[in-house]
Backbone as numpy.savetxt, mean C-alpha at the origin, in Angstrom:
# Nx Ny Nz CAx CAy CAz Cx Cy Cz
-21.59 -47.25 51.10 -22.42 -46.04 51.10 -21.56 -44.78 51.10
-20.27 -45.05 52.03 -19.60 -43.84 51.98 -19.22 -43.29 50.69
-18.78 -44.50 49.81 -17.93 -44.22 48.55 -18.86 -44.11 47.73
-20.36 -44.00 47.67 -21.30 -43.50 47.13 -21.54 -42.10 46.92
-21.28 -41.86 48.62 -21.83 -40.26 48.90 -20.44 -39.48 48.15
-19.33 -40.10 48.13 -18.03 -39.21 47.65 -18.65 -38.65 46.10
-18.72 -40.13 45.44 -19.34 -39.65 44.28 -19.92 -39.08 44.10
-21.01 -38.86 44.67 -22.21 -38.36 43.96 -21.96 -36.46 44.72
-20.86 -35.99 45.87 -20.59 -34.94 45.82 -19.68 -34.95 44.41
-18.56 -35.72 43.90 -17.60 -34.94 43.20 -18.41 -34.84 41.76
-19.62 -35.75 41.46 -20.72 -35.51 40.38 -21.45 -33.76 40.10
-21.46 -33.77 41.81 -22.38 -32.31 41.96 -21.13 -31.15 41.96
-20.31 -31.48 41.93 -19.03 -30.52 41.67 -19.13 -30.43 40.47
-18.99 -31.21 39.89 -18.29 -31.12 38.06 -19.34 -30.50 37.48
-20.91 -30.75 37.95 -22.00 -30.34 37.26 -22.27 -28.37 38.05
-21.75 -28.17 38.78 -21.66 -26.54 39.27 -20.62 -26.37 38.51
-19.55 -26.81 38.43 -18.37 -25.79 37.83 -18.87 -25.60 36.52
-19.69 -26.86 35.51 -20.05 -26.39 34.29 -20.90 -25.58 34.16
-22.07 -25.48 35.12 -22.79 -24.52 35.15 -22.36 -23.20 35.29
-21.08 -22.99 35.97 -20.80 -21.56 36.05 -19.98 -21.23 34.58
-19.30 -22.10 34.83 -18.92 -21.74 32.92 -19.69 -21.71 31.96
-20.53 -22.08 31.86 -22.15 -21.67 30.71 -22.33 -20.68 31.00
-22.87 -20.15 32.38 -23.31 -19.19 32.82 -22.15 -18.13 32.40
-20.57 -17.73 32.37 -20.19 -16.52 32.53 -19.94 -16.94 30.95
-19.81 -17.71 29.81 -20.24 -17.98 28.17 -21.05 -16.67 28.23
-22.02 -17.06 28.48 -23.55 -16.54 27.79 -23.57 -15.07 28.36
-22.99 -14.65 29.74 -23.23 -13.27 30.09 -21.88 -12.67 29.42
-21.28 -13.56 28.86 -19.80 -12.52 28.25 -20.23 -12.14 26.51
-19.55 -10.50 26.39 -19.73 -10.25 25.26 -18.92 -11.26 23.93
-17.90 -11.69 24.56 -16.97 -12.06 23.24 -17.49 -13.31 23.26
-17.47 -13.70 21.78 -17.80 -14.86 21.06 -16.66 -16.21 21.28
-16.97 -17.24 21.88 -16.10 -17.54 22.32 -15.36 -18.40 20.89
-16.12 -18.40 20.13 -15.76 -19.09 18.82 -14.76 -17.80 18.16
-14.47 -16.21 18.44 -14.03 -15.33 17.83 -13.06 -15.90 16.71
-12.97 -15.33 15.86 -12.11 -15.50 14.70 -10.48 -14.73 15.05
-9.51 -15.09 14.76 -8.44 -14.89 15.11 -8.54 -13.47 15.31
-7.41 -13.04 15.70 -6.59 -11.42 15.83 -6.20 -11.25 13.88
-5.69 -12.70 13.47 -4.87 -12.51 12.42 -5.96 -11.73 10.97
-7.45 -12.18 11.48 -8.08 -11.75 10.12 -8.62 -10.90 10.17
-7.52 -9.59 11.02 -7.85 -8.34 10.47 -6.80 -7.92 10.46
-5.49 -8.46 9.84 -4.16 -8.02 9.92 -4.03 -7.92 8.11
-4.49 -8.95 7.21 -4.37 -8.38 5.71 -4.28 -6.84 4.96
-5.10 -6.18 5.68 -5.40 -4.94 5.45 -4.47 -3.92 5.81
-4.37 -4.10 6.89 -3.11 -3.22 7.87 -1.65 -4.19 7.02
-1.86 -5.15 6.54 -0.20 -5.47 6.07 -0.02 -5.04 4.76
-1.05 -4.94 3.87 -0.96 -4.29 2.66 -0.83 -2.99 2.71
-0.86 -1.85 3.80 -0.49 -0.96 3.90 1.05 -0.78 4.13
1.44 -2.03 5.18 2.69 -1.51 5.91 3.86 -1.82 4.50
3.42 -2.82 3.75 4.12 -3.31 2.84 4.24 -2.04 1.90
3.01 -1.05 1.37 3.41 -0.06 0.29 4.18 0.58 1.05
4.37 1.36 2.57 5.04 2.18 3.31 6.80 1.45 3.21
6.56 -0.16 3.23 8.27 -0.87 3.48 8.55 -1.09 1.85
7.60 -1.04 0.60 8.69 -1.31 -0.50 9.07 0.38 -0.81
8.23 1.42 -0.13 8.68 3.12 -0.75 9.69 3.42 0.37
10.06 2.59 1.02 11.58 3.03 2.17 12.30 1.95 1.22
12.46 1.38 0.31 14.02 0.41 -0.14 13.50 -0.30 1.04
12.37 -1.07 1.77 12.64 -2.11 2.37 12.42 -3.12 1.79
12.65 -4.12 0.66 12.07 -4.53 -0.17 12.20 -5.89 0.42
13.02 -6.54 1.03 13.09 -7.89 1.77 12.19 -7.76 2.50
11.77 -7.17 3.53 11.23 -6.53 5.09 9.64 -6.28 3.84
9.35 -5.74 2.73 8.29 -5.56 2.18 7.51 -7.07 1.35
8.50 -7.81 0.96 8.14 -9.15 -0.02 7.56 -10.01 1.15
8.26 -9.77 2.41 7.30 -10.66 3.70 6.03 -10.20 3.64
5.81 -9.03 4.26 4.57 -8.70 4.80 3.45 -8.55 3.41
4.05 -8.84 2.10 3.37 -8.31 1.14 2.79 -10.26 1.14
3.68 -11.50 1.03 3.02 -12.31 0.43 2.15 -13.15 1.95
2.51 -12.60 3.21 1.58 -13.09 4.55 0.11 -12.11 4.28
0.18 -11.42 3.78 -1.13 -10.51 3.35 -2.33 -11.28 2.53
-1.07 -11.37 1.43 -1.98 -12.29 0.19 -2.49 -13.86 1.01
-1.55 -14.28 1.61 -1.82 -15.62 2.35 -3.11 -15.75 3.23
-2.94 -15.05 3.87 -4.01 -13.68 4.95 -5.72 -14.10 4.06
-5.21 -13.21 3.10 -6.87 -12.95 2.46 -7.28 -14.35 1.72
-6.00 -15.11 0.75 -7.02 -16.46 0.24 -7.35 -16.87 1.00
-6.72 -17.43 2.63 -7.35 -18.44 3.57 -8.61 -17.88 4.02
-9.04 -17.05 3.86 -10.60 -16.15 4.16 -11.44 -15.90 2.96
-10.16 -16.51 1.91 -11.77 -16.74 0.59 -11.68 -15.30 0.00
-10.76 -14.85 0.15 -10.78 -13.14 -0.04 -9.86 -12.98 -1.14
-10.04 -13.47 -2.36 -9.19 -13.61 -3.54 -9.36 -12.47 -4.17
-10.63 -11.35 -3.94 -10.56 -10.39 -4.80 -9.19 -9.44 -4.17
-9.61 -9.42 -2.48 -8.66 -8.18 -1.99 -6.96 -8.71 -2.18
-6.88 -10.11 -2.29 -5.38 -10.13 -2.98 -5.15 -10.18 -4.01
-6.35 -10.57 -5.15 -5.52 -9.59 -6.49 -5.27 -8.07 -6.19
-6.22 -7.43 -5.12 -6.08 -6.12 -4.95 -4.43 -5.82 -4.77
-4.28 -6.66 -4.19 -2.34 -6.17 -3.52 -1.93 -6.24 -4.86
-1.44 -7.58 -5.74 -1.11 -7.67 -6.70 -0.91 -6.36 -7.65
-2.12 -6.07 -7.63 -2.65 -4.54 -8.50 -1.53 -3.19 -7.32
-2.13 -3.50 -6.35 -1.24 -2.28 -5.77 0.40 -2.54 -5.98
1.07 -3.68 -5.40 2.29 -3.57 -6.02 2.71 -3.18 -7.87
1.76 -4.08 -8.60 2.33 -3.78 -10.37 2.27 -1.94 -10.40
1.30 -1.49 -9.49 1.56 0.06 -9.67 2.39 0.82 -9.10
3.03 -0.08 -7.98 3.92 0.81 -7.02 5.44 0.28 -8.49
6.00 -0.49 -8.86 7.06 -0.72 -9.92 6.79 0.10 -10.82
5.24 0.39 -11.70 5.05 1.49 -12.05 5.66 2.81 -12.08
5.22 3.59 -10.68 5.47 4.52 -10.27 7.32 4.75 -10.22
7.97 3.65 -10.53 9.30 3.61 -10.81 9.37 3.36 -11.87
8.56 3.57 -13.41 8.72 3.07 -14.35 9.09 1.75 -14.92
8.76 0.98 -13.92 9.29 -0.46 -14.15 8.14 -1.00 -14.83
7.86 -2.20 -15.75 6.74 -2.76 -15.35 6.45 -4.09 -15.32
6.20 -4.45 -14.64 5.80 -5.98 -14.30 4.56 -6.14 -14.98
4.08 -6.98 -16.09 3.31 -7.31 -16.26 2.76 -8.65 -15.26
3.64 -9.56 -15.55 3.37 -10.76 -14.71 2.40 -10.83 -13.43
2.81 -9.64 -12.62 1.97 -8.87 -11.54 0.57 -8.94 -12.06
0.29 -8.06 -12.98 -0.97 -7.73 -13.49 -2.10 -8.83 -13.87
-0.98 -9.70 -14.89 -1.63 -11.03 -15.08 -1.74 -12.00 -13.30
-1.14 -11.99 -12.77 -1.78 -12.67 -11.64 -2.90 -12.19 -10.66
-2.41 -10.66 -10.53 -3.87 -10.02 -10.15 -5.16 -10.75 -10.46
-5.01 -10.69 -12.21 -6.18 -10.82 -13.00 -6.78 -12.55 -12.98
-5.86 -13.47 -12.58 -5.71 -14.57 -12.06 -6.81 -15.08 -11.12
-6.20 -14.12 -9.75 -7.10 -14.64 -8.90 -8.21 -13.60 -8.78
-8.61 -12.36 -9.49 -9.82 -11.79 -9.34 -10.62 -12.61 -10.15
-10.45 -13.41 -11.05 -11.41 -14.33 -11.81 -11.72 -15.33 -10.78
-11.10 -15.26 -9.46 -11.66 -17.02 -8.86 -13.27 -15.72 -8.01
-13.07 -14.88 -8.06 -14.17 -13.99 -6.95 -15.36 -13.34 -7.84
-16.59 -14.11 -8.25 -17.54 -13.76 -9.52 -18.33 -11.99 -8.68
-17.66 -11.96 -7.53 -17.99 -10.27 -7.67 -16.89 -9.37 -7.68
-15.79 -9.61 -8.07 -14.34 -8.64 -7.75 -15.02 -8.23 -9.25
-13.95 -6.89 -9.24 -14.45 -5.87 -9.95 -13.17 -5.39 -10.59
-12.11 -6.29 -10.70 -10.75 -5.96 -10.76 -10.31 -6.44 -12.03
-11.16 -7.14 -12.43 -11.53 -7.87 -14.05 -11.34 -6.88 -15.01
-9.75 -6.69 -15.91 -10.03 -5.59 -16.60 -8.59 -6.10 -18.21
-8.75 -5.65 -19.24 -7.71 -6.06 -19.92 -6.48 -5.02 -19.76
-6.74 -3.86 -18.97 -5.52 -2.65 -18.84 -5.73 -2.45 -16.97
-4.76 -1.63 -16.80 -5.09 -1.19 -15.46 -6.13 0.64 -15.93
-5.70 0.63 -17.16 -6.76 1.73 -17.31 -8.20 1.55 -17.18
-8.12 0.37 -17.31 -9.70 -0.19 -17.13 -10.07 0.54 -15.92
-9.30 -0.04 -14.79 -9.71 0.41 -13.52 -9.11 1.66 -12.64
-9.41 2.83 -13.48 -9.16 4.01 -13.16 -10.10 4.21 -11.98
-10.10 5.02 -11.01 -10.82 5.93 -10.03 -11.72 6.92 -10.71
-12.55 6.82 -10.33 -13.10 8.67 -10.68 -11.80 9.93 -10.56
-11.08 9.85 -9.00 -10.07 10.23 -8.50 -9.13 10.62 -9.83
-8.66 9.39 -10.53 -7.36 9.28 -11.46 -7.94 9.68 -12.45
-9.06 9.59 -12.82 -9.52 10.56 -14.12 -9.37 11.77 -13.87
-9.98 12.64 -13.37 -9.83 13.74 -12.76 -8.48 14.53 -12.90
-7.58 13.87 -12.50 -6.46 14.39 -12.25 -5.62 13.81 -13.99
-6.15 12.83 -14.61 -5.20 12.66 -16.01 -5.96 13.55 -16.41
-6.90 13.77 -16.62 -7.84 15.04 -17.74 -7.33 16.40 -17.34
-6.69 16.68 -16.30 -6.25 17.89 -15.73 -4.92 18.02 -16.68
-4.16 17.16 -16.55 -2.71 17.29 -16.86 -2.45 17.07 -18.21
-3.75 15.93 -19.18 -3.79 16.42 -19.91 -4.34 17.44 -21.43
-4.83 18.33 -20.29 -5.28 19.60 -20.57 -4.17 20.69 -20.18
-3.35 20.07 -19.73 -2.18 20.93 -19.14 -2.74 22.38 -18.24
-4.14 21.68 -17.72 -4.53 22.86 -16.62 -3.85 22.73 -15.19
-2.73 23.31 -14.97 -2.10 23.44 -14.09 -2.79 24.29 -12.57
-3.62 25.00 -13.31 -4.05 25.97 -11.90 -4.90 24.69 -11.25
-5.90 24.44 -11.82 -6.46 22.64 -11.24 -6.03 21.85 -10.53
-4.75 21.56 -11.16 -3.68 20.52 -10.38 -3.52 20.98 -9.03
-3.45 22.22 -8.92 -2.59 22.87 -7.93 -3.85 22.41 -6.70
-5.40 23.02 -7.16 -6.04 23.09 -6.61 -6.51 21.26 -6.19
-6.30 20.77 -6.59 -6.35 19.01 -6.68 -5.71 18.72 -5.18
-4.94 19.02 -6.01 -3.52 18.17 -4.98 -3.32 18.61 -3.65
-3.05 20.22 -3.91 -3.45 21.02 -2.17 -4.78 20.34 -1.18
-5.89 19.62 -1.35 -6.58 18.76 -0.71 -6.71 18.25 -1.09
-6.04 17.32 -1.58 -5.53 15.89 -1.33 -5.49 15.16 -0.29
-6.07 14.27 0.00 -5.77 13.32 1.53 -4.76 12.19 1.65
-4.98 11.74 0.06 -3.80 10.34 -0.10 -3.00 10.70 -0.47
-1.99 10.52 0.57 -0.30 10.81 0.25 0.44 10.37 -0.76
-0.45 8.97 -1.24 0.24 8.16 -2.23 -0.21 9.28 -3.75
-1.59 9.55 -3.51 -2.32 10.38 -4.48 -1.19 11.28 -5.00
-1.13 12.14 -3.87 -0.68 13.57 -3.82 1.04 13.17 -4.45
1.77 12.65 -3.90 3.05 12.52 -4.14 3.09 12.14 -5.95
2.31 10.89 -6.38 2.79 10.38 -7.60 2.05 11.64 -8.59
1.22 12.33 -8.52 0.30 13.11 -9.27 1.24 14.53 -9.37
1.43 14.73 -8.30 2.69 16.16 -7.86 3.67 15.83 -9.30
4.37 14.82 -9.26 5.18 14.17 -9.65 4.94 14.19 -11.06
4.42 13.73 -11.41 3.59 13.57 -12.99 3.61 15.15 -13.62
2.68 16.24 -12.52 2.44 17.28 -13.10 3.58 18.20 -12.81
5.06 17.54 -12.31 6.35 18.90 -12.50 6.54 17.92 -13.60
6.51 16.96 -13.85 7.48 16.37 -15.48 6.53 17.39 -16.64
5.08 17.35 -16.48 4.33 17.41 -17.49 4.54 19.35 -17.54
4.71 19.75 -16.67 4.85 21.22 -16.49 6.66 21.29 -17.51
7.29 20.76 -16.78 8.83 20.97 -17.05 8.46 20.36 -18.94
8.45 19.74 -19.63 7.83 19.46 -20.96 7.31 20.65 -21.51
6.35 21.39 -21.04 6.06 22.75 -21.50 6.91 23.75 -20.94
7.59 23.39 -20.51 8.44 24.74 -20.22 8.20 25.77 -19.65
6.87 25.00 -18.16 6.30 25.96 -17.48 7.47 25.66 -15.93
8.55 26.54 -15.88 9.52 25.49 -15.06 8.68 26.09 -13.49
8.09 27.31 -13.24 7.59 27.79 -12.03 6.99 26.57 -11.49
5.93 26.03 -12.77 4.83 25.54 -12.09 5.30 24.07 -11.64
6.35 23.96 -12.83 7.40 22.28 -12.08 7.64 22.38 -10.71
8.61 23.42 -10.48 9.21 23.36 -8.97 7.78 23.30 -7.55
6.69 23.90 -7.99 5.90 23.92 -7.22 5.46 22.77 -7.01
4.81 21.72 -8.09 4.72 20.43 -8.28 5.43 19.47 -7.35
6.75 19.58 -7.67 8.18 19.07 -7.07 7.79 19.08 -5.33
8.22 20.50 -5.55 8.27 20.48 -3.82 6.75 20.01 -3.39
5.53 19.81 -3.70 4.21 19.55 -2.58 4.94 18.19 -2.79
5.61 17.20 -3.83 5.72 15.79 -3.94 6.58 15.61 -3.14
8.11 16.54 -3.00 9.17 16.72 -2.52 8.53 16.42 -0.68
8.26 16.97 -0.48 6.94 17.45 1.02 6.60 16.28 1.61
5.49 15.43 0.85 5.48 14.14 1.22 5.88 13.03 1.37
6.91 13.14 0.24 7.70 11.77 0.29 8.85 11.77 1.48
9.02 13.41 1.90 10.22 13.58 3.27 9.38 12.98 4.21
8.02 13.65 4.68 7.09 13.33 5.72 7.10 11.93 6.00
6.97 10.76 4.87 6.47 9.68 5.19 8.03 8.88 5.02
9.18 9.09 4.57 10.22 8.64 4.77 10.08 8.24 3.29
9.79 8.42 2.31 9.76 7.32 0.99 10.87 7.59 -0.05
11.90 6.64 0.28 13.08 6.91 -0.19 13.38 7.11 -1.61
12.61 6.20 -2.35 12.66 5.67 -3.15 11.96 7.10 -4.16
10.65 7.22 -3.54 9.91 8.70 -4.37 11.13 9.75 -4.18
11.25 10.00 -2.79 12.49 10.91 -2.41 13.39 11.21 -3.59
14.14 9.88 -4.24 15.34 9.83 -4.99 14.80 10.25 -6.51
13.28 10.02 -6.91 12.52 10.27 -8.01 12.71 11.65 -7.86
12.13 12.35 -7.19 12.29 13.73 -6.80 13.77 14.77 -7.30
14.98 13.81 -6.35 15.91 14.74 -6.38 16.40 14.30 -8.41
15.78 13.36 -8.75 16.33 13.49 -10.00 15.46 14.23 -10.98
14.47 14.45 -10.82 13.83 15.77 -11.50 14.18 16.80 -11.12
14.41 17.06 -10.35 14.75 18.46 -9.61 16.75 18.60 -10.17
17.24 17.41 -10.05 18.55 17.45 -11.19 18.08 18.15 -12.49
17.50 17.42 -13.29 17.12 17.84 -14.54 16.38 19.17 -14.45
15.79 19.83 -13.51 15.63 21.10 -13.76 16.68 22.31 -13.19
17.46 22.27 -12.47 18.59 22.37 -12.23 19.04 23.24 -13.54
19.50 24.28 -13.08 20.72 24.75 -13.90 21.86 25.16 -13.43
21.85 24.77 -12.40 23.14 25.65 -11.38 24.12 24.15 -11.15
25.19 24.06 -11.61 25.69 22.88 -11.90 26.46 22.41 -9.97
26.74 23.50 -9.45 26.92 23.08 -7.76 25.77 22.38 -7.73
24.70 23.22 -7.59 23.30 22.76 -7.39 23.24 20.95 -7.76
23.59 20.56 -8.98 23.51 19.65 -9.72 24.78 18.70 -9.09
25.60 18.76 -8.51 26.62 18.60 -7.68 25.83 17.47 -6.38
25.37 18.44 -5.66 24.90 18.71 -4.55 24.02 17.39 -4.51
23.02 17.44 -5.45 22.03 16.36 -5.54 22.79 15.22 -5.84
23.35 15.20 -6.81 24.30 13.82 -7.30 24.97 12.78 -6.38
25.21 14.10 -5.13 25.50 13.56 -3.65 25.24 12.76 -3.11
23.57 13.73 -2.87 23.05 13.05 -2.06 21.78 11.46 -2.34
22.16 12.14 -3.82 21.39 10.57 -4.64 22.38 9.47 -4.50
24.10 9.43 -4.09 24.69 8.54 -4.29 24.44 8.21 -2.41
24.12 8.78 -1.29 23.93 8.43 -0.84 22.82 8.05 -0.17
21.69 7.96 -0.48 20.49 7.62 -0.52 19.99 6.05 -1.05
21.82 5.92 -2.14 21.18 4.57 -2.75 22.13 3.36 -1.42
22.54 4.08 -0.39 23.07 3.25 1.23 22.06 2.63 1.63
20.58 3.66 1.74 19.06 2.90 2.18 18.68 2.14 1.91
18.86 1.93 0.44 17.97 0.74 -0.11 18.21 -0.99 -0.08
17.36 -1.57 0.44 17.53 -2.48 1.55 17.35 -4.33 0.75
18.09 -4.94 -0.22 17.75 -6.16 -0.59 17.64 -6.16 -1.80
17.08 -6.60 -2.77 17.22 -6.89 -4.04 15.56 -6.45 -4.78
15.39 -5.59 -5.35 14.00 -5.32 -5.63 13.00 -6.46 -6.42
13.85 -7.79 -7.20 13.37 -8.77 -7.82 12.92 -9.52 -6.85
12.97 -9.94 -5.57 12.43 -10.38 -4.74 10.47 -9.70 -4.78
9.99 -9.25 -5.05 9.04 -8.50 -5.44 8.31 -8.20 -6.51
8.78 -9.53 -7.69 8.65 -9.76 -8.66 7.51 -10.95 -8.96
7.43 -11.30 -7.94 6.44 -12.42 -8.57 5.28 -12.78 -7.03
C-alpha cells in the first residue's frame, strides 16, 4: 500500500508540473513553435553585403551575400534571391563591369516564383518609376531637375550612382560647373557611408576634370592608396 501511495503522489506531481506548463504556454505571448531569429536576417544581409562589396570587402561580402540567398530559398523565397542576384549584377554595373551570368541566374530562380515580377529579357525591363525619372532627366540633359532630384533623395545608393552619371553626362556637354556639383553631392555620400570603391569612381572623374596637373598629382595619390582597402579578389562575386 505504501508503494502505492508513493506512486500515485509522484503521478500527481508529473500531472501538476504539466499543468503548469500548459498553463504559462497558453498565457505567454510567444509562439512556442516561433520561427527562428535567422528568418529575418536575409534582408538585413542583403543590405550589409551591398554596404561590404562598396567598402572592397568583397571576401567579407561573397559570405553574407550567398547565406542571404541560402536564407531566402530555404523559406521558398526564390523571388527575393533572384532579387540579390539582380542587386549584385547592378552593383558590377555601377563599376562598369558586367556580369551577365548574374542576370541570367537572377532570371533562373525568379522563374521558380509564378508571382516574382523580376521576369524580364533586360534589366531595363525592370526600371523603377524612380530610374525613369531620373534617365529622362539626364537624357534631356535637364540638369536644373537633377539637381532638384537628387537634393531629396533618400537612397544613398540612388543619390550617389545618379550624382555620378549626371557629372559624366554634364562634363560631355561641357557643362563643367554643373559636373563638379554632381561630383561633390556623389563625392558626399560615398565619404559618409565609407564606399571605397564609389569613392575611387569619384576621385577619377574628378581626375579627368582636373586641369591643375598638382591637383591631378594629388588624386593619383590618393587613388594609389585607396587601392590598400580593397579587400580579396572581386571574382569571388562572380557567380
Amino acid at each position: 500500500m505504501r508503494r502505492i501511495g508513493e506512486i500515485v503522489r509522484i503521478v500527481w506531481s508529473i500531472m501538476i508540473i504539466l499543468s503548469c506548463l500548459a498553463c504559462t504556454l497558453a498565457g505567454s505571448k510567444d509562439n512556442p513553435y516561433s520561427p527562428p531569429r535567422a528568418s529575418s536576417f536575409p534582408v538585413k544581409q542583403r543590405f550589409e553585403f551591398v554596404n561590404l562589396f562598396l567598402r572592397g570587402k568583397w571576401h567579407e561580402a561573397s559570405i553574407v551575400f550567398h547565406k542571404s540567398v541560402d536564407n531566402f530559398i530555404q523559406q521558398d523565397e526564390f523571388c527575393a534571391a533572384a532579387k540579390n542576384y539582380l542587386f549584385l549584377y547592378n552593383l558590377f554595373k555601377y563599376l562598369s563591369i558586367d556580369r551577365k551570368a548574374l542576370f541570367k541566374k537572377a532570371q533562373s530562380l525568379a522563374k521558380l516564383d509564378t508571382r516574382c515580377r523580376l521576369l524580364a529579357d533586360s534589366t531595363d525591363d525592370l526600371l523603377t518609376e524612380k530610374d525613369r525619372k531620373y534617365k529622362e532627366a539626364l537624357t534631356n540633359y535637364n540638369f536644373s531637375l537633377m539637381v532638384s532630384l537628387l537634393e531629396k533623395e533618400r537612397d544613398p545608393l540612388f543619390k550617389s550612382v545618379y550624382a555620378r552619371k549626371a557629372a559624366l553626362t554634364a562634363k560631355a556637354k561641357g557643362r563643367f560647373t554643373e559636373a563638379e556639383k554632381f561630383l561633390s553631392l556623389a563625392y558626399e555620400t560615398d565619404k559618409k557611408y565609407i564606399w571605397t570603391l564609389f569613392l575611387m569612381e569619384d576621385l577619377k572623374l574628378e581626375y579627368k576634370i582636373s586641369h591643375n596637373d598638382l591637383e591631378k598629382q594629388r588624386i593619383k595619390k590618393k587613388l594609389e592608396i585607396l587601392k590598400n582597402y580593397i579587400d580579396g579578389d572581386i571574382n569571388v562575386l562572380s557567380e
